[in-house]
Amino acid sequence: MAALRSKILVVEDDPGITTFLKTTLTAEGYDVLISPTGGDALQVVCSHCPDCVLLDLGLPDMDGSEIIRSMRSWTKTPIIIISARSMEEDKAAALDLGADDYIVKPFGAIELLARIRTAIRHTQTTAESSEIGMTGILRVGDLEIDYRKYRVYVAGQYVHLTPNEFRIIALLGKHAGRVMTYKAMLRELWGPGAGVDNKILRVHMASIRHKIEPDPNQPRYIFTEVGVGYRLLEPGESTV
Ligand code: CA
């Protein structure tokens, strides 16, 4: 555990969940701040600069999505949604507004702690600023994306991808470890006029998986978050 304790702000009005989170996070060495309302949360974000915000969407004074919108106009502090809403549209909407991750209640301590570590690490060193920026190469497991030569290798073997396939995997690589929504991917790849039909992504993804995954039906590198988007394995995450 690093000497400097990370501060976590929990924005949640359910006392049972608040108690669980405070106990769990304190035991892990985090400093924990609690805000039971959205208005209070925005003040605490300004005054205490937390390292990560756990945000319930259903708050007594406002919808959590308003907090994401407000925070994203001035800070990149990671936001993890903790919500009982498990609908794909809710997840995609929160991620598109700028949330970093989304956990559906009920969730376990181990999963939560892993997500927090990932979110905080991403703000400290984004994939783009660290490995890719220094070497031009991203390695996750046996997969290697060479951003300077526009090439992809699996276990040292060159994999022929079409230009669009390379752009897709390169984009996911720059956000490795995080879900990119279909909407965000379409916008990044084909501009604001790209539309919302993600069929083109599915077609390309099937081809990419066929080329890079040992078993395309059990992906090891690129995961589908059904109805939400795709996530490339994070460097250091185990390939099972
Ligand atoms: Ca609530």
Short mmCIF file of C-alpha atoms and ligand atoms in Angstrom, two decimals:
data_model
loop_
_atom_site.label_atom_id
_atom_site.label_comp_id
_atom_site.label_asym_id
_atom_site.label_seq_id
_atom_site.Cartn_x
_atom_site.Cartn_y
_atom_site.Cartn_z
CA MET A 1 0.00 0.00 0.00
CA ALA A 2 1.32 3.39 -0.98
CA ALA A 3 2.21 5.77 1.84
CA LEU A 4 -0.15 8.39 0.53
CA ARG A 5 -3.70 7.30 1.28
CA SER A 6 -6.19 7.69 -1.51
CA LYS A 7 -9.44 9.45 -0.72
CA ILE A 8 -12.70 7.91 -1.89
CA LEU A 9 -15.94 9.87 -1.93
CA VAL A 10 -19.04 7.71 -1.58
CA VAL A 11 -22.17 9.43 -2.90
CA GLU A 12 -25.00 7.27 -1.63
CA ASP A 13 -28.17 7.77 0.40
CA ASP A 14 -28.70 4.16 1.49
CA PRO A 15 -27.20 3.84 5.01
CA GLY A 16 -26.73 0.07 4.70
CA ILE A 17 -24.61 0.40 1.57
CA THR A 18 -22.76 3.40 2.99
CA THR A 19 -21.77 1.41 6.08
CA PHE A 20 -20.64 -1.54 3.99
CA LEU A 21 -18.54 0.70 1.74
CA LYS A 22 -17.01 2.65 4.59
CA THR A 23 -15.98 -0.55 6.41
CA THR A 24 -14.63 -2.21 3.29
CA LEU A 25 -12.70 0.79 2.00
CA THR A 26 -11.29 1.82 5.38
CA ALA A 27 -10.01 -1.74 5.95
CA GLU A 28 -8.22 -1.46 2.60
CA GLY A 29 -6.44 1.72 3.70
CA TYR A 30 -8.55 4.31 1.93
CA ASP A 31 -9.81 7.52 3.50
CA VAL A 32 -13.56 7.58 3.05
CA LEU A 33 -15.85 10.60 2.67
CA ILE A 34 -19.61 10.18 2.54
CA SER A 35 -22.17 12.40 0.81
CA PRO A 36 -25.82 11.39 1.09
CA THR A 37 -26.99 13.99 -1.45
CA GLY A 38 -25.85 15.25 -4.83
CA GLY A 39 -25.54 18.84 -3.68
CA ASP A 40 -23.28 17.84 -0.83
CA ALA A 41 -21.24 15.62 -3.16
CA LEU A 42 -20.40 18.43 -5.56
CA GLN A 43 -19.21 20.60 -2.68
CA VAL A 44 -17.06 17.81 -1.28
CA VAL A 45 -15.51 17.14 -4.69
CA CYS A 46 -14.49 20.81 -4.83
CA SER A 47 -13.24 21.07 -1.27
CA HIS A 48 -11.58 17.66 -0.78
CA CYS A 49 -10.41 16.60 -4.27
CA PRO A 50 -11.11 12.87 -3.83
CA ASP A 51 -9.06 10.37 -5.87
CA CYS A 52 -12.16 8.46 -6.87
CA VAL A 53 -15.93 8.93 -6.59
CA LEU A 54 -18.38 6.07 -6.10
CA LEU A 55 -21.70 7.40 -7.31
CA ASP A 56 -25.22 6.11 -6.80
CA LEU A 57 -27.56 7.25 -9.57
CA GLY A 58 -30.73 7.43 -7.46
CA LEU A 59 -30.12 10.29 -5.03
CA PRO A 60 -32.75 12.21 -3.06
CA ASP A 61 -32.06 15.65 -4.55
CA MET A 62 -30.89 14.91 -8.08
CA ASP A 63 -30.09 12.15 -10.52
CA GLY A 64 -26.50 10.93 -10.39
CA SER A 65 -26.14 11.63 -14.10
CA GLU A 66 -26.31 15.35 -13.29
CA ILE A 67 -23.27 14.91 -11.06
CA ILE A 68 -21.33 13.19 -13.84
CA ARG A 69 -22.20 16.00 -16.23
CA SER A 70 -21.26 18.68 -13.75
CA MET A 71 -17.98 17.04 -12.68
CA ARG A 72 -16.89 16.35 -16.24
CA SER A 73 -17.09 20.03 -17.10
CA TRP A 74 -14.08 20.67 -14.86
CA THR A 75 -12.43 17.51 -13.49
CA LYS A 76 -11.18 14.10 -14.65
CA THR A 77 -11.52 12.53 -11.19
CA PRO A 78 -12.57 8.92 -11.81
CA ILE A 79 -16.26 8.19 -11.29
CA ILE A 80 -17.53 4.66 -10.72
CA ILE A 81 -21.29 4.28 -10.86
CA ILE A 82 -22.80 1.99 -8.23
CA SER A 83 -26.38 1.43 -9.17
CA ALA A 84 -29.31 -0.93 -8.86
CA ARG A 85 -30.17 -0.07 -12.45
CA SER A 86 -28.78 -2.86 -14.55
CA MET A 87 -30.25 -1.79 -17.87
CA GLU A 88 -27.76 -1.60 -20.69
CA GLU A 89 -29.04 1.83 -21.71
CA ASP A 90 -28.34 3.18 -18.20
CA LYS A 91 -24.78 1.87 -18.28
CA ALA A 92 -24.09 3.20 -21.76
CA ALA A 93 -25.61 6.59 -20.90
CA ALA A 94 -23.49 6.95 -17.74
CA LEU A 95 -20.29 5.95 -19.57
CA ASP A 96 -21.08 8.30 -22.45
CA LEU A 97 -21.51 11.15 -19.98
CA GLY A 98 -17.99 10.48 -18.72
CA ALA A 99 -18.25 7.91 -15.93
CA ASP A 100 -15.25 5.57 -15.90
CA ASP A 101 -16.93 2.38 -14.81
CA TYR A 102 -20.25 0.92 -13.71
CA ILE A 103 -21.01 -1.68 -11.05
CA VAL A 104 -24.47 -3.10 -10.53
CA LYS A 105 -25.74 -3.65 -6.98
CA PRO A 106 -25.37 -5.95 -5.23
CA PHE A 107 -21.61 -6.28 -5.72
CA GLY A 108 -18.81 -7.89 -3.71
CA ALA A 109 -15.88 -6.18 -2.01
CA ILE A 110 -13.24 -7.86 -4.18
CA GLU A 111 -14.82 -6.73 -7.42
CA LEU A 112 -15.32 -3.21 -6.12
CA LEU A 113 -11.73 -2.86 -4.90
CA ALA A 114 -10.37 -4.10 -8.23
CA ARG A 115 -12.45 -1.54 -10.11
CA ILE A 116 -11.30 1.27 -7.81
CA ARG A 117 -7.64 0.35 -8.28
CA THR A 118 -8.08 0.31 -12.05
CA ALA A 119 -9.89 3.66 -12.10
CA ILE A 120 -7.29 5.40 -9.94
CA ARG A 121 -4.38 3.89 -11.86
CA HIS A 122 -5.88 5.15 -15.10
CA THR A 123 -5.86 8.73 -13.97
CA GLN A 124 -2.27 8.44 -12.80
CA THR A 125 -0.95 6.80 -15.95
CA THR A 126 -3.28 6.41 -18.87
CA ALA A 127 -2.22 3.77 -21.36
CA GLU A 128 -1.65 6.51 -23.86
CA SER A 129 0.65 8.57 -21.68
CA SER A 130 2.72 5.67 -20.37
CA GLU A 131 3.52 2.57 -22.36
CA ILE A 132 2.18 3.60 -25.75
CA GLY A 133 3.58 7.10 -25.40
CA MET A 134 7.07 5.92 -24.53
CA THR A 135 7.49 2.91 -26.78
CA GLY A 136 4.69 3.20 -29.32
CA ILE A 137 3.75 -0.34 -28.35
CA LEU A 138 1.02 -1.76 -26.14
CA ARG A 139 1.41 -5.30 -24.86
CA VAL A 140 -1.39 -7.19 -23.18
CA GLY A 141 -0.69 -10.87 -22.67
CA ASP A 142 0.54 -12.25 -26.00
CA LEU A 143 -1.08 -9.42 -27.93
CA GLU A 144 1.12 -6.58 -29.17
CA ILE A 145 -0.16 -3.42 -30.86
CA ASP A 146 2.57 -1.42 -32.61
CA TYR A 147 1.24 2.12 -33.03
CA ARG A 148 4.20 3.30 -35.08
CA LYS A 149 4.14 0.52 -37.66
CA TYR A 150 0.36 0.02 -37.58
CA ARG A 151 0.88 -3.65 -36.90
CA VAL A 152 -0.52 -6.24 -34.54
CA TYR A 153 1.20 -9.38 -33.37
CA VAL A 154 -0.06 -12.34 -31.37
CA ALA A 155 2.63 -14.42 -29.68
CA GLY A 156 5.19 -12.76 -31.95
CA GLN A 157 3.29 -13.64 -35.14
CA TYR A 158 2.23 -10.80 -37.43
CA VAL A 159 -1.55 -10.62 -37.84
CA HIS A 160 -2.90 -9.04 -40.98
CA LEU A 161 -5.70 -6.60 -40.13
CA THR A 162 -7.53 -4.28 -42.51
CA PRO A 163 -7.03 -0.53 -41.86
CA ASN A 164 -10.42 -0.26 -40.12
CA GLU A 165 -9.73 -3.33 -38.01
CA PHE A 166 -6.43 -1.82 -36.94
CA ARG A 167 -8.10 1.49 -36.06
CA ILE A 168 -10.64 -0.33 -33.88
CA ILE A 169 -8.10 -2.37 -31.93
CA ALA A 170 -5.79 0.66 -31.65
CA LEU A 171 -8.63 2.71 -30.18
CA LEU A 172 -9.53 0.02 -27.64
CA GLY A 173 -5.83 -0.26 -26.79
CA LYS A 174 -5.67 3.41 -25.89
CA HIS A 175 -8.50 2.80 -23.42
CA ALA A 176 -7.28 -0.64 -22.33
CA GLY A 177 -9.07 -1.88 -19.23
CA ARG A 178 -12.07 0.36 -19.71
CA VAL A 179 -15.33 -0.17 -21.51
CA MET A 180 -15.72 2.00 -24.60
CA THR A 181 -19.35 2.43 -25.56
CA TYR A 182 -20.45 1.74 -29.12
CA LYS A 183 -21.43 5.38 -29.43
CA ALA A 184 -18.02 6.65 -28.31
CA MET A 185 -16.25 4.23 -30.65
CA LEU A 186 -18.36 5.21 -33.67
CA ARG A 187 -17.74 8.87 -32.94
CA GLU A 188 -13.97 8.40 -32.55
CA LEU A 189 -13.63 6.22 -35.63
CA TRP A 190 -16.00 7.82 -38.09
CA GLY A 191 -16.70 11.28 -36.69
CA PRO A 192 -19.79 12.93 -35.20
CA GLY A 193 -21.94 11.99 -38.19
CA ALA A 194 -21.23 8.28 -37.71
CA GLY A 195 -24.72 7.45 -36.54
CA VAL A 196 -25.66 4.94 -33.89
CA ASP A 197 -25.84 1.66 -35.76
CA ASN A 198 -23.21 -0.54 -34.17
CA LYS A 199 -23.62 -3.32 -36.73
CA ILE A 200 -20.46 -2.16 -38.51
CA LEU A 201 -18.54 -2.58 -35.25
CA ARG A 202 -19.92 -6.06 -34.74
CA VAL A 203 -18.89 -7.11 -38.23
CA HIS A 204 -15.35 -5.78 -37.82
CA MET A 205 -15.10 -7.23 -34.31
CA ALA A 206 -16.04 -10.71 -35.53
CA SER A 207 -13.23 -10.49 -38.06
CA ILE A 208 -10.71 -9.11 -35.54
CA ARG A 209 -11.53 -11.85 -33.05
CA HIS A 210 -11.21 -14.49 -35.72
CA LYS A 211 -7.68 -13.22 -36.37
CA ILE A 212 -6.37 -12.54 -32.86
CA GLU A 213 -8.33 -14.74 -30.46
CA PRO A 214 -7.26 -18.36 -29.97
CA ASP A 215 -10.98 -19.11 -29.50
CA PRO A 216 -13.22 -16.29 -30.86
CA ASN A 217 -16.16 -17.61 -28.81
CA GLN A 218 -14.18 -17.28 -25.57
CA PRO A 219 -12.33 -13.99 -26.09
CA ARG A 220 -9.15 -13.42 -24.10
CA TYR A 221 -8.32 -9.94 -25.37
CA ILE A 222 -11.45 -8.06 -26.34
CA PHE A 223 -14.57 -8.48 -24.25
CA THR A 224 -18.14 -7.56 -25.13
CA GLU A 225 -20.19 -5.67 -22.58
CA VAL A 226 -23.53 -6.67 -24.05
CA GLY A 227 -25.56 -3.68 -25.22
CA VAL A 228 -22.88 -1.26 -23.98
CA GLY A 229 -19.57 -1.62 -25.80
CA TYR A 230 -16.17 -3.35 -25.87
CA ARG A 231 -13.23 -3.55 -23.50
CA LEU A 232 -9.67 -4.56 -24.28
CA LEU A 233 -7.77 -6.44 -21.61
CA GLU A 234 -5.64 -4.20 -19.43
CA PRO A 235 -1.84 -4.69 -19.34
CA GLY A 236 -1.13 -6.83 -16.29
CA GLU A 237 -4.65 -8.27 -16.16
CA SER A 238 -4.52 -12.05 -16.43
CA THR A 239 -5.55 -13.74 -19.66
CA VAL A 240 -7.68 -16.67 -18.63
CA CA B 1 -30.14 5.63 -3.79
#
